[in-house]
Tab-separated table of C-alpha atoms in Angstrom:
chain	number	residue	atom	x	y	z
A	1	UNK	CA	127.975	115.420	65.830
A	2	UNK	CA	125.445	112.624	65.871
A	3	UNK	CA	124.510	111.017	69.135
A	4	UNK	CA	125.141	107.280	69.233
A	5	UNK	CA	121.547	106.645	70.377
A	6	UNK	CA	120.101	108.397	67.323
A	7	UNK	CA	122.413	106.918	64.819
A	8	UNK	CA	120.466	105.225	62.047
A	9	UNK	CA	121.708	102.045	60.568
A	10	UNK	CA	121.995	101.508	56.845
A	11	UNK	CA	119.158	98.970	56.932
A	12	UNK	CA	116.820	101.434	58.660
A	13	UNK	CA	117.682	104.111	56.096
A	14	UNK	CA	116.750	101.910	53.177
A	15	UNK	CA	113.493	100.894	54.924
A	16	UNK	CA	112.570	104.573	55.482
A	17	UNK	CA	113.343	105.579	51.921
A	18	UNK	CA	111.278	102.643	50.648
A	19	UNK	CA	108.358	103.728	52.835
A	20	UNK	CA	108.706	107.324	51.721
A	21	UNK	CA	108.746	106.399	48.067
A	22	UNK	CA	105.708	104.156	48.599
A	23	UNK	CA	103.931	106.993	50.363
A	24	UNK	CA	104.810	109.384	47.525
A	25	UNK	CA	103.446	106.910	45.028
A	26	UNK	CA	100.227	106.472	47.013
A	27	UNK	CA	99.786	110.231	47.426
A	28	UNK	CA	100.292	110.746	43.719
A	29	UNK	CA	97.724	108.126	42.867
A	30	UNK	CA	95.315	109.583	45.424
A	31	UNK	CA	95.661	113.047	43.966
A	32	UNK	CA	95.041	111.696	40.504
A	33	UNK	CA	91.962	109.887	41.663
A	34	UNK	CA	90.668	112.574	43.948
A	35	UNK	CA	91.370	115.712	41.923
A	36	UNK	CA	88.252	115.587	39.734
A	37	UNK	CA	86.051	114.649	42.697
A	38	UNK	CA	87.386	117.517	44.801
A	39	UNK	CA	86.885	120.034	42.026
A	40	UNK	CA	83.382	118.862	41.292
A	41	UNK	CA	81.874	118.440	44.727
A	42	UNK	CA	83.536	121.087	46.855
A	43	UNK	CA	82.012	124.068	45.035
A	44	UNK	CA	78.242	123.750	45.137
A	45	UNK	CA	78.063	122.055	48.514
A	46	UNK	CA	79.135	125.300	50.171
A	47	UNK	CA	77.112	128.462	49.841
A	48	UNK	CA	78.978	131.675	49.215
A	49	UNK	CA	79.888	133.516	52.413
A	50	UNK	CA	78.651	136.842	51.059
A	51	UNK	CA	75.373	135.259	49.970
A	52	UNK	CA	76.145	135.885	46.334
A	53	UNK	CA	74.728	133.753	43.595
A	54	UNK	CA	76.709	131.840	41.095
A	55	UNK	CA	74.668	131.118	38.025
A	56	UNK	CA	75.560	128.000	36.135
A	57	UNK	CA	74.393	125.410	33.661
A	58	UNK	CA	74.488	121.652	33.887
A	59	UNK	CA	74.289	120.056	30.458
A	60	UNK	CA	73.321	116.427	30.208
A	61	UNK	CA	75.076	115.303	27.042
A	62	UNK	CA	73.137	112.027	27.016
A	63	UNK	CA	69.944	113.956	26.327
A	64	UNK	CA	71.452	116.373	23.799
A	65	UNK	CA	70.924	115.098	20.253
A	66	UNK	CA	72.898	115.874	17.118
A	67	UNK	CA	70.052	117.177	14.956
A	68	UNK	CA	68.648	119.630	17.506
A	69	UNK	CA	69.584	123.320	17.223
A	70	UNK	CA	67.019	124.753	19.652
A	71	UNK	CA	69.617	126.390	21.893
A	72	UNK	CA	71.601	127.816	18.988
A	73	UNK	CA	68.629	129.440	17.308
A	74	UNK	CA	67.215	130.694	20.616
A	75	UNK	CA	70.566	132.312	21.434
A	76	UNK	CA	70.840	133.952	18.012
A	77	UNK	CA	67.277	135.176	18.209
A	78	UNK	CA	67.566	136.502	21.760
A	79	UNK	CA	70.814	138.346	21.140
A	80	UNK	CA	70.240	139.400	17.533
A	81	UNK	CA	73.127	137.378	16.086
A	82	UNK	CA	72.784	137.271	12.332
A	83	UNK	CA	74.892	135.409	9.833
A	84	UNK	CA	76.506	137.575	7.215
A	85	UNK	CA	77.248	134.766	4.788
A	86	UNK	CA	80.876	134.418	5.807
A	87	UNK	CA	81.089	131.393	8.119
A	88	UNK	CA	84.584	132.193	9.374
A	89	UNK	CA	83.412	135.457	10.948
A	90	UNK	CA	79.724	134.754	11.607
A	91	UNK	CA	78.827	135.333	15.256
A	92	UNK	CA	78.102	132.250	17.338
A	93	UNK	CA	77.930	132.292	21.090
A	94	UNK	CA	77.200	128.564	21.319
A	95	UNK	CA	78.705	125.854	19.161
A	96	UNK	CA	77.843	122.199	19.211
A	97	UNK	CA	80.783	119.843	19.302
A	98	UNK	CA	80.549	116.112	18.714
A	99	UNK	CA	82.877	113.950	20.779
A	100	UNK	CA	83.361	110.378	19.579
A	101	UNK	CA	84.794	107.789	21.903
A	102	UNK	CA	87.269	105.870	19.724
A	103	UNK	CA	86.944	102.760	21.898
A	104	UNK	CA	83.180	102.381	21.790
A	105	UNK	CA	82.209	104.652	18.927
A	106	UNK	CA	79.728	106.442	21.203
A	107	UNK	CA	79.004	109.994	20.046
A	108	UNK	CA	78.262	112.738	22.581
A	109	UNK	CA	76.921	116.167	21.650
A	110	UNK	CA	78.396	118.946	23.703
A	111	UNK	CA	77.101	122.488	23.320
A	112	UNK	CA	79.984	124.791	24.253
A	113	UNK	CA	79.510	128.415	25.216
A	114	UNK	CA	81.332	130.779	27.582
A	115	UNK	CA	82.002	128.645	30.653
A	116	UNK	CA	81.768	131.654	33.038
A	117	UNK	CA	84.890	130.514	34.854
A	118	UNK	CA	85.633	131.345	38.456
A	119	UNK	CA	89.217	132.005	37.440
A	120	UNK	CA	88.545	133.296	33.957
A	121	UNK	CA	91.579	133.585	31.706
A	122	UNK	CA	89.913	136.297	29.610
A	123	UNK	CA	89.583	138.453	32.715
A	124	UNK	CA	93.220	137.815	33.645
A	125	UNK	CA	94.626	138.927	30.306
A	126	UNK	CA	92.368	141.900	29.520
A	127	UNK	CA	94.553	145.043	29.484
A	128	UNK	CA	91.678	147.501	29.987
A	129	UNK	CA	89.490	145.722	32.523
A	130	UNK	CA	86.741	145.356	29.937
A	131	UNK	CA	86.576	141.617	30.403
A	132	UNK	CA	85.104	141.193	33.839
A	133	UNK	CA	83.337	138.881	36.194
A	134	UNK	CA	80.051	140.134	37.540
A	135	UNK	CA	79.096	139.748	41.197
A	136	UNK	CA	76.960	136.720	40.388
A	137	UNK	CA	79.707	134.914	38.494
A	138	UNK	CA	78.700	135.856	34.951
A	139	UNK	CA	81.693	136.791	32.810
A	140	UNK	CA	80.942	139.760	30.564
A	141	UNK	CA	82.665	142.231	28.263
A	142	UNK	CA	82.254	145.904	29.088
A	143	UNK	CA	82.115	147.079	25.498
A	144	UNK	CA	82.642	150.694	26.519
A	145	UNK	CA	86.113	149.721	27.702
A	146	UNK	CA	86.995	147.058	25.124
A	147	UNK	CA	89.629	148.191	22.645
A	148	UNK	CA	89.329	145.107	20.449
A	149	UNK	CA	92.824	143.749	21.098
A	150	UNK	CA	91.502	140.171	21.112
A	151	UNK	CA	93.782	138.942	23.916
A	152	UNK	CA	90.732	137.368	25.538
A	153	UNK	CA	89.840	135.588	22.296
A	154	UNK	CA	93.268	133.983	22.304
A	155	UNK	CA	93.378	133.317	26.046
A	156	UNK	CA	90.059	131.485	26.306
A	157	UNK	CA	90.780	127.741	26.298
A	158	UNK	CA	87.207	126.979	25.202
A	159	UNK	CA	87.197	129.186	22.088
A	160	UNK	CA	84.158	130.844	23.597
A	161	UNK	CA	85.131	134.451	23.024
A	162	UNK	CA	84.358	135.943	19.646
A	163	UNK	CA	84.928	139.195	17.884
A	164	UNK	CA	82.507	141.388	15.970
A	165	UNK	CA	84.133	141.691	12.576
A	166	UNK	CA	81.474	143.627	10.730
A	167	UNK	CA	79.135	146.507	11.403
A	168	UNK	CA	75.878	145.461	13.041
A	169	UNK	CA	72.430	146.849	12.427
A	170	UNK	CA	69.110	146.202	14.124
A	171	UNK	CA	70.615	145.000	17.367
A	172	UNK	CA	68.456	143.759	20.179
A	173	UNK	CA	68.063	146.443	22.860
A	174	UNK	CA	69.088	143.960	25.543
A	175	UNK	CA	72.209	142.891	23.691
A	176	UNK	CA	74.208	145.815	22.333
A	177	UNK	CA	77.007	144.740	20.023
A	178	UNK	CA	79.093	146.529	17.429
A	179	UNK	CA	82.102	146.201	15.200
A	180	UNK	CA	85.530	146.073	16.858
A	181	UNK	CA	84.568	144.627	20.223
A	182	UNK	CA	85.044	141.221	21.820
A	183	UNK	CA	81.890	139.375	22.741
A	184	UNK	CA	80.665	136.134	24.150
A	185	UNK	CA	77.778	134.373	25.835
A	186	UNK	CA	76.348	136.579	28.577
A	187	UNK	CA	74.332	133.709	30.073
A	188	UNK	CA	71.446	136.044	29.125
A	189	UNK	CA	72.284	138.335	32.057
A	190	UNK	CA	69.428	140.631	31.048
A	191	UNK	CA	66.962	137.758	31.407
A	192	UNK	CA	68.498	136.501	34.653
A	193	UNK	CA	68.137	140.000	36.115
A	194	UNK	CA	64.423	139.768	35.370
A	195	UNK	CA	64.161	136.348	37.001
A	196	UNK	CA	64.054	134.392	33.743
A	197	UNK	CA	66.182	131.494	32.533
A	198	UNK	CA	68.735	131.964	29.758
A	199	UNK	CA	67.181	131.667	26.308
A	200	UNK	CA	69.107	128.454	25.491
A	201	UNK	CA	67.982	126.667	28.656
A	202	UNK	CA	64.384	127.748	28.098
A	203	UNK	CA	64.415	126.656	24.455
A	204	UNK	CA	66.054	123.342	25.359
A	205	UNK	CA	63.310	122.623	27.862
A	206	UNK	CA	60.496	123.664	25.508
A	207	UNK	CA	61.651	122.687	22.031
A	208	UNK	CA	64.688	120.512	22.654
A	209	UNK	CA	65.332	117.562	24.882
A	210	UNK	CA	65.620	119.205	28.285
A	211	UNK	CA	69.351	118.684	28.436
A	212	UNK	CA	70.150	122.018	30.069
A	213	UNK	CA	69.587	122.718	33.726
A	214	UNK	CA	70.057	126.304	34.865
A	215	UNK	CA	70.401	127.459	38.441
A	216	UNK	CA	72.435	128.881	41.282
A	217	UNK	CA	75.452	126.722	42.081
A	218	UNK	CA	75.972	128.559	45.360
A	219	UNK	CA	72.535	127.638	46.653
A	220	UNK	CA	72.771	124.107	48.104
A	221	UNK	CA	68.974	123.718	47.837
A	222	UNK	CA	68.807	124.473	44.102
A	223	UNK	CA	68.196	121.633	41.651
A	224	UNK	CA	71.458	122.208	39.818
A	225	UNK	CA	73.569	122.136	43.004
A	226	UNK	CA	71.853	118.962	44.185
A	227	UNK	CA	72.281	117.327	40.797
A	228	UNK	CA	75.943	118.275	40.591
A	229	UNK	CA	76.565	116.913	44.079
A	230	UNK	CA	74.645	113.682	43.452
A	231	UNK	CA	75.728	112.816	39.939
A	232	UNK	CA	78.720	115.042	39.297
A	233	UNK	CA	79.335	117.319	36.394
A	234	UNK	CA	82.554	117.419	34.487
A	235	UNK	CA	84.415	120.599	33.720
A	236	UNK	CA	85.858	121.150	30.274
A	237	UNK	CA	89.638	121.181	30.486
A	238	UNK	CA	89.539	120.517	34.244
A	239	UNK	CA	93.344	120.342	34.132
A	240	UNK	CA	93.458	124.125	33.684
A	241	UNK	CA	91.516	124.633	36.919
A	242	UNK	CA	89.500	127.576	35.628
A	243	UNK	CA	86.536	126.518	37.788
A	244	UNK	CA	83.811	126.854	35.148
A	245	UNK	CA	80.140	127.439	35.964
A	246	UNK	CA	79.021	125.356	32.993
A	247	UNK	CA	79.227	121.660	33.779
A	248	UNK	CA	78.699	118.600	31.640
A	249	UNK	CA	77.188	115.312	32.725
A	250	UNK	CA	77.122	112.019	30.871
A	251	UNK	CA	80.406	112.371	29.074
A	252	UNK	CA	83.952	111.601	30.157
A	253	UNK	CA	85.895	114.760	29.544
B	1	UNK	CA	72.392	222.030	61.797
B	2	UNK	CA	73.859	220.024	64.603
B	3	UNK	CA	77.513	219.205	64.371
B	4	UNK	CA	77.958	215.446	63.753
B	5	UNK	CA	80.965	213.664	65.159
B	6	UNK	CA	82.598	210.463	63.785
B	7	UNK	CA	80.505	208.233	66.033
B	8	UNK	CA	77.324	209.765	64.730
B	9	UNK	CA	78.459	209.412	61.119
B	10	UNK	CA	79.205	205.715	61.670
B	11	UNK	CA	75.703	205.233	63.080
B	12	UNK	CA	74.116	206.976	60.112
B	13	UNK	CA	76.214	204.946	57.664
B	14	UNK	CA	75.168	201.704	59.290
B	15	UNK	CA	71.505	202.728	59.171
B	16	UNK	CA	71.857	203.655	55.514
B	17	UNK	CA	73.400	200.294	54.719
B	18	UNK	CA	70.605	198.443	56.543
B	19	UNK	CA	68.043	200.496	54.668
B	20	UNK	CA	69.601	199.738	51.322
B	21	UNK	CA	69.724	196.034	52.174
B	22	UNK	CA	66.027	196.034	53.145
B	23	UNK	CA	65.058	197.843	49.942
B	24	UNK	CA	67.006	195.330	47.884
B	25	UNK	CA	65.325	192.407	49.634
B	26	UNK	CA	61.921	194.034	49.232
B	27	UNK	CA	62.457	194.527	45.523
B	28	UNK	CA	63.708	191.025	44.914
B	29	UNK	CA	60.979	189.192	46.893
B	30	UNK	CA	58.142	189.299	44.327
B	31	UNK	CA	60.446	188.251	41.521
B	32	UNK	CA	61.890	185.455	43.700
B	33	UNK	CA	58.397	184.156	44.440
B	34	UNK	CA	57.439	184.261	40.792
B	35	UNK	CA	60.669	182.450	39.864
B	36	UNK	CA	59.908	179.785	42.450
B	37	UNK	CA	56.393	179.429	41.038
B	38	UNK	CA	57.812	179.131	37.534
B	39	UNK	CA	60.336	176.560	38.693
B	40	UNK	CA	57.506	174.553	40.286
B	41	UNK	CA	55.134	174.743	37.401
B	42	UNK	CA	57.423	174.438	34.373
B	43	UNK	CA	58.884	170.979	34.995
B	44	UNK	CA	55.615	169.458	36.142
B	45	UNK	CA	53.863	170.890	33.096
B	46	UNK	CA	56.531	169.268	30.982
B	47	UNK	CA	56.536	165.963	32.818
B	48	UNK	CA	52.762	165.705	32.490
B	49	UNK	CA	53.295	165.503	28.778
B	50	UNK	CA	55.838	162.732	29.065
B	51	UNK	CA	54.465	159.325	28.451
B	52	UNK	CA	54.872	156.439	30.912
B	53	UNK	CA	56.839	158.521	33.358
B	54	UNK	CA	60.309	159.819	33.202
B	55	UNK	CA	63.199	159.378	35.591
B	56	UNK	CA	63.623	163.145	35.904
B	57	UNK	CA	61.158	165.930	36.526
B	58	UNK	CA	63.532	168.440	35.054
B	59	UNK	CA	64.294	167.989	31.380
B	60	UNK	CA	67.245	170.393	31.623
B	61	UNK	CA	69.078	167.873	33.775
B	62	UNK	CA	68.396	165.089	31.343
B	63	UNK	CA	69.524	167.197	28.412
B	64	UNK	CA	72.879	167.884	30.042
B	65	UNK	CA	73.465	164.685	31.999
B	66	UNK	CA	71.843	161.876	30.036
B	67	UNK	CA	75.238	160.476	29.021
B	68	UNK	CA	76.310	160.118	32.628
B	69	UNK	CA	72.961	158.706	33.669
B	70	UNK	CA	73.132	156.070	30.963
B	71	UNK	CA	76.698	155.138	31.854
B	72	UNK	CA	75.716	154.817	35.508
B	73	UNK	CA	72.856	152.569	34.500
B	74	UNK	CA	75.184	150.456	32.387
B	75	UNK	CA	77.710	150.074	35.189
B	76	UNK	CA	75.017	149.170	37.702
B	77	UNK	CA	73.612	146.529	35.353
B	78	UNK	CA	76.886	145.116	34.064
B	79	UNK	CA	78.973	145.118	37.221
B	80	UNK	CA	76.635	145.256	40.206
B	81	UNK	CA	73.720	143.177	38.850
B	82	UNK	CA	71.400	146.078	39.724
B	83	UNK	CA	69.627	146.411	36.413
B	84	UNK	CA	66.947	149.055	36.139
B	85	UNK	CA	64.799	149.585	33.125
B	86	UNK	CA	64.445	153.326	33.576
B	87	UNK	CA	68.001	154.365	32.737
B	88	UNK	CA	68.661	152.464	29.567
B	89	UNK	CA	68.960	153.602	25.981
B	90	UNK	CA	65.983	151.393	25.229
B	91	UNK	CA	63.979	153.563	27.577
B	92	UNK	CA	65.112	156.721	25.738
B	93	UNK	CA	64.153	155.409	22.339
B	94	UNK	CA	60.889	153.945	23.601
B	95	UNK	CA	59.453	157.309	24.602
B	96	UNK	CA	61.303	159.535	22.176
B	97	UNK	CA	60.185	157.604	19.163
B	98	UNK	CA	59.895	159.417	15.847
B	99	UNK	CA	57.753	158.207	12.974
B	100	UNK	CA	57.876	158.752	9.260
B	101	UNK	CA	54.915	159.716	7.061
B	102	UNK	CA	53.677	156.089	7.092
B	103	UNK	CA	53.700	156.024	10.908
B	104	UNK	CA	56.689	153.690	10.816
B	105	UNK	CA	59.285	154.380	13.514
B	106	UNK	CA	62.559	155.681	12.144
B	107	UNK	CA	65.898	154.197	13.152
B	108	UNK	CA	69.173	156.015	13.802
B	109	UNK	CA	70.070	155.830	10.117
B	110	UNK	CA	67.322	158.412	9.516
B	111	UNK	CA	68.082	162.067	10.313
B	112	UNK	CA	64.665	162.413	11.993
B	113	UNK	CA	65.584	160.047	14.828
B	114	UNK	CA	65.291	161.887	18.143
B	115	UNK	CA	68.833	161.318	19.398
B	116	UNK	CA	70.461	161.715	16.001
B	117	UNK	CA	68.628	164.964	15.340
B	118	UNK	CA	69.952	166.666	18.460
B	119	UNK	CA	73.435	165.168	18.241
B	120	UNK	CA	73.730	166.391	14.651
B	121	UNK	CA	72.520	169.854	15.614
B	122	UNK	CA	75.034	170.161	18.439
B	123	UNK	CA	77.873	168.451	16.538
B	124	UNK	CA	78.118	165.606	19.026
B	125	UNK	CA	80.084	162.827	17.419
B	126	UNK	CA	79.430	160.060	19.884
B	127	UNK	CA	77.217	157.537	18.194
B	128	UNK	CA	75.583	155.124	20.587
B	129	UNK	CA	73.773	153.358	17.774
B	130	UNK	CA	76.743	151.607	16.228
B	131	UNK	CA	76.229	149.129	19.086
B	132	UNK	CA	72.892	149.972	20.696
B	133	UNK	CA	69.495	149.423	19.179
B	134	UNK	CA	67.901	152.662	18.018
B	135	UNK	CA	64.408	151.193	18.144
B	136	UNK	CA	62.760	149.458	21.089
B	137	UNK	CA	62.074	145.861	20.135
B	138	UNK	CA	59.839	144.899	23.002
B	139	UNK	CA	57.681	148.007	22.995
B	140	UNK	CA	54.144	147.833	21.700
B	141	UNK	CA	54.629	151.145	19.928
B	142	UNK	CA	56.922	149.628	17.325
B	143	UNK	CA	55.146	146.352	16.856
B	144	UNK	CA	52.858	145.606	13.937
B	145	UNK	CA	49.811	147.699	13.045
B	146	UNK	CA	47.287	145.627	15.015
B	147	UNK	CA	49.275	145.979	18.193
B	148	UNK	CA	49.977	149.629	17.521
B	149	UNK	CA	46.246	150.289	17.356
B	150	UNK	CA	45.741	149.033	20.879
B	151	UNK	CA	44.062	151.493	23.223
B	152	UNK	CA	47.107	152.210	25.340
B	153	UNK	CA	49.229	152.989	22.320
B	154	UNK	CA	46.499	155.101	20.780
B	155	UNK	CA	46.398	157.147	23.965
B	156	UNK	CA	50.168	157.352	23.853
B	157	UNK	CA	50.177	158.701	20.320
B	158	UNK	CA	47.322	161.092	21.051
B	159	UNK	CA	49.159	162.458	24.052
B	160	UNK	CA	52.291	162.894	22.024
B	161	UNK	CA	50.408	164.638	19.214
B	162	UNK	CA	48.792	166.990	21.705
B	163	UNK	CA	52.140	167.776	23.248
B	164	UNK	CA	53.708	168.571	19.898
B	165	UNK	CA	50.744	170.815	18.989
B	166	UNK	CA	51.069	172.687	22.260
B	167	UNK	CA	54.771	173.058	21.712
B	168	UNK	CA	54.155	174.400	18.210
B	169	UNK	CA	51.554	176.851	19.528
B	170	UNK	CA	53.979	177.970	22.236
B	171	UNK	CA	56.670	178.500	19.628
B	172	UNK	CA	54.309	180.507	17.411
B	173	UNK	CA	53.250	182.684	20.355
B	174	UNK	CA	56.876	183.528	21.082
């Protein structure tokens, strides 16, 4: 039974529902506007509680040019990736994608490699635990556990996982790879462990246009974290909320 | 002869047992000392011949456990970011390098390769070299001739040659 004092008139009801719908609309708009900002700035501003690193790349697509293949060749050379004359199965850990804005005709070059996601889909789907995320955020394949089912290849929204289709000879000691296993960019984990930059970032700085910035996203004092906070860095397929460690600046994704 | 009761017999038995124990210990002492000496000298004599140090002083352990050691190294590097250069396959093939008649290092496709040789002999069918490199890429020992003639590598090869000669002489003496 409703108390007479608290009885709401019809007019009040309509006013409340109008307010509520307006609020809903405003909240929706706010979420739309704020979502990319929240995703981009919240991460690097806060250091990891356990003091762990999170290695990442910030790629300035305005500096990356279409003719340059410094990062591609450096990656192939560092990891012993050789073409076998069959482009559909040739190993590539980085691929350069051109994005053309239909409105302005502006062309952006976007090198795409494993995005080393915080919530990596390849890790989620792997049935053997071979696809894994290292302590410092690098997503790797444990090839001793990989059974070659290729779930990760299908799950990756960035087409960054590949598969070794043919027998490999003369591998690089730092990058073991063989037929029947999934593989992808390792962010040159073997170089990072020695205190070096990934081969692509080094080659881009030396031979290319300096479009790649490598660093620890968890360290608020690092150049990459500062740059991401100051200028932002878009995530590929941000709608999937995979929280990638590779960020892109200078292009609307 | 004095009559000996049960108590006396027990005493004599105990004494006899103690005596036997002491004799056994006395006999085994010299051999134990010599074994200890051998255990001290053999591994160090072997490790002296190893070039650029080895993770283990006892080659027997490495012969039996190298698979586990390598897997541990892999897990530490891949999962815990604790990469060490002394428990990798690259480290194995760097020291245990085998050369052909032209002094060119042989890869795993050649039956003379160190790992392949032993695995074939013992019918071990795990083949690390379908994925792993069977030659060290960054090592001076497998670089071009000019680099290979560097002093450090010369010393390395000389040491290895000497070791193989000694091993051959030891084998002949047996």
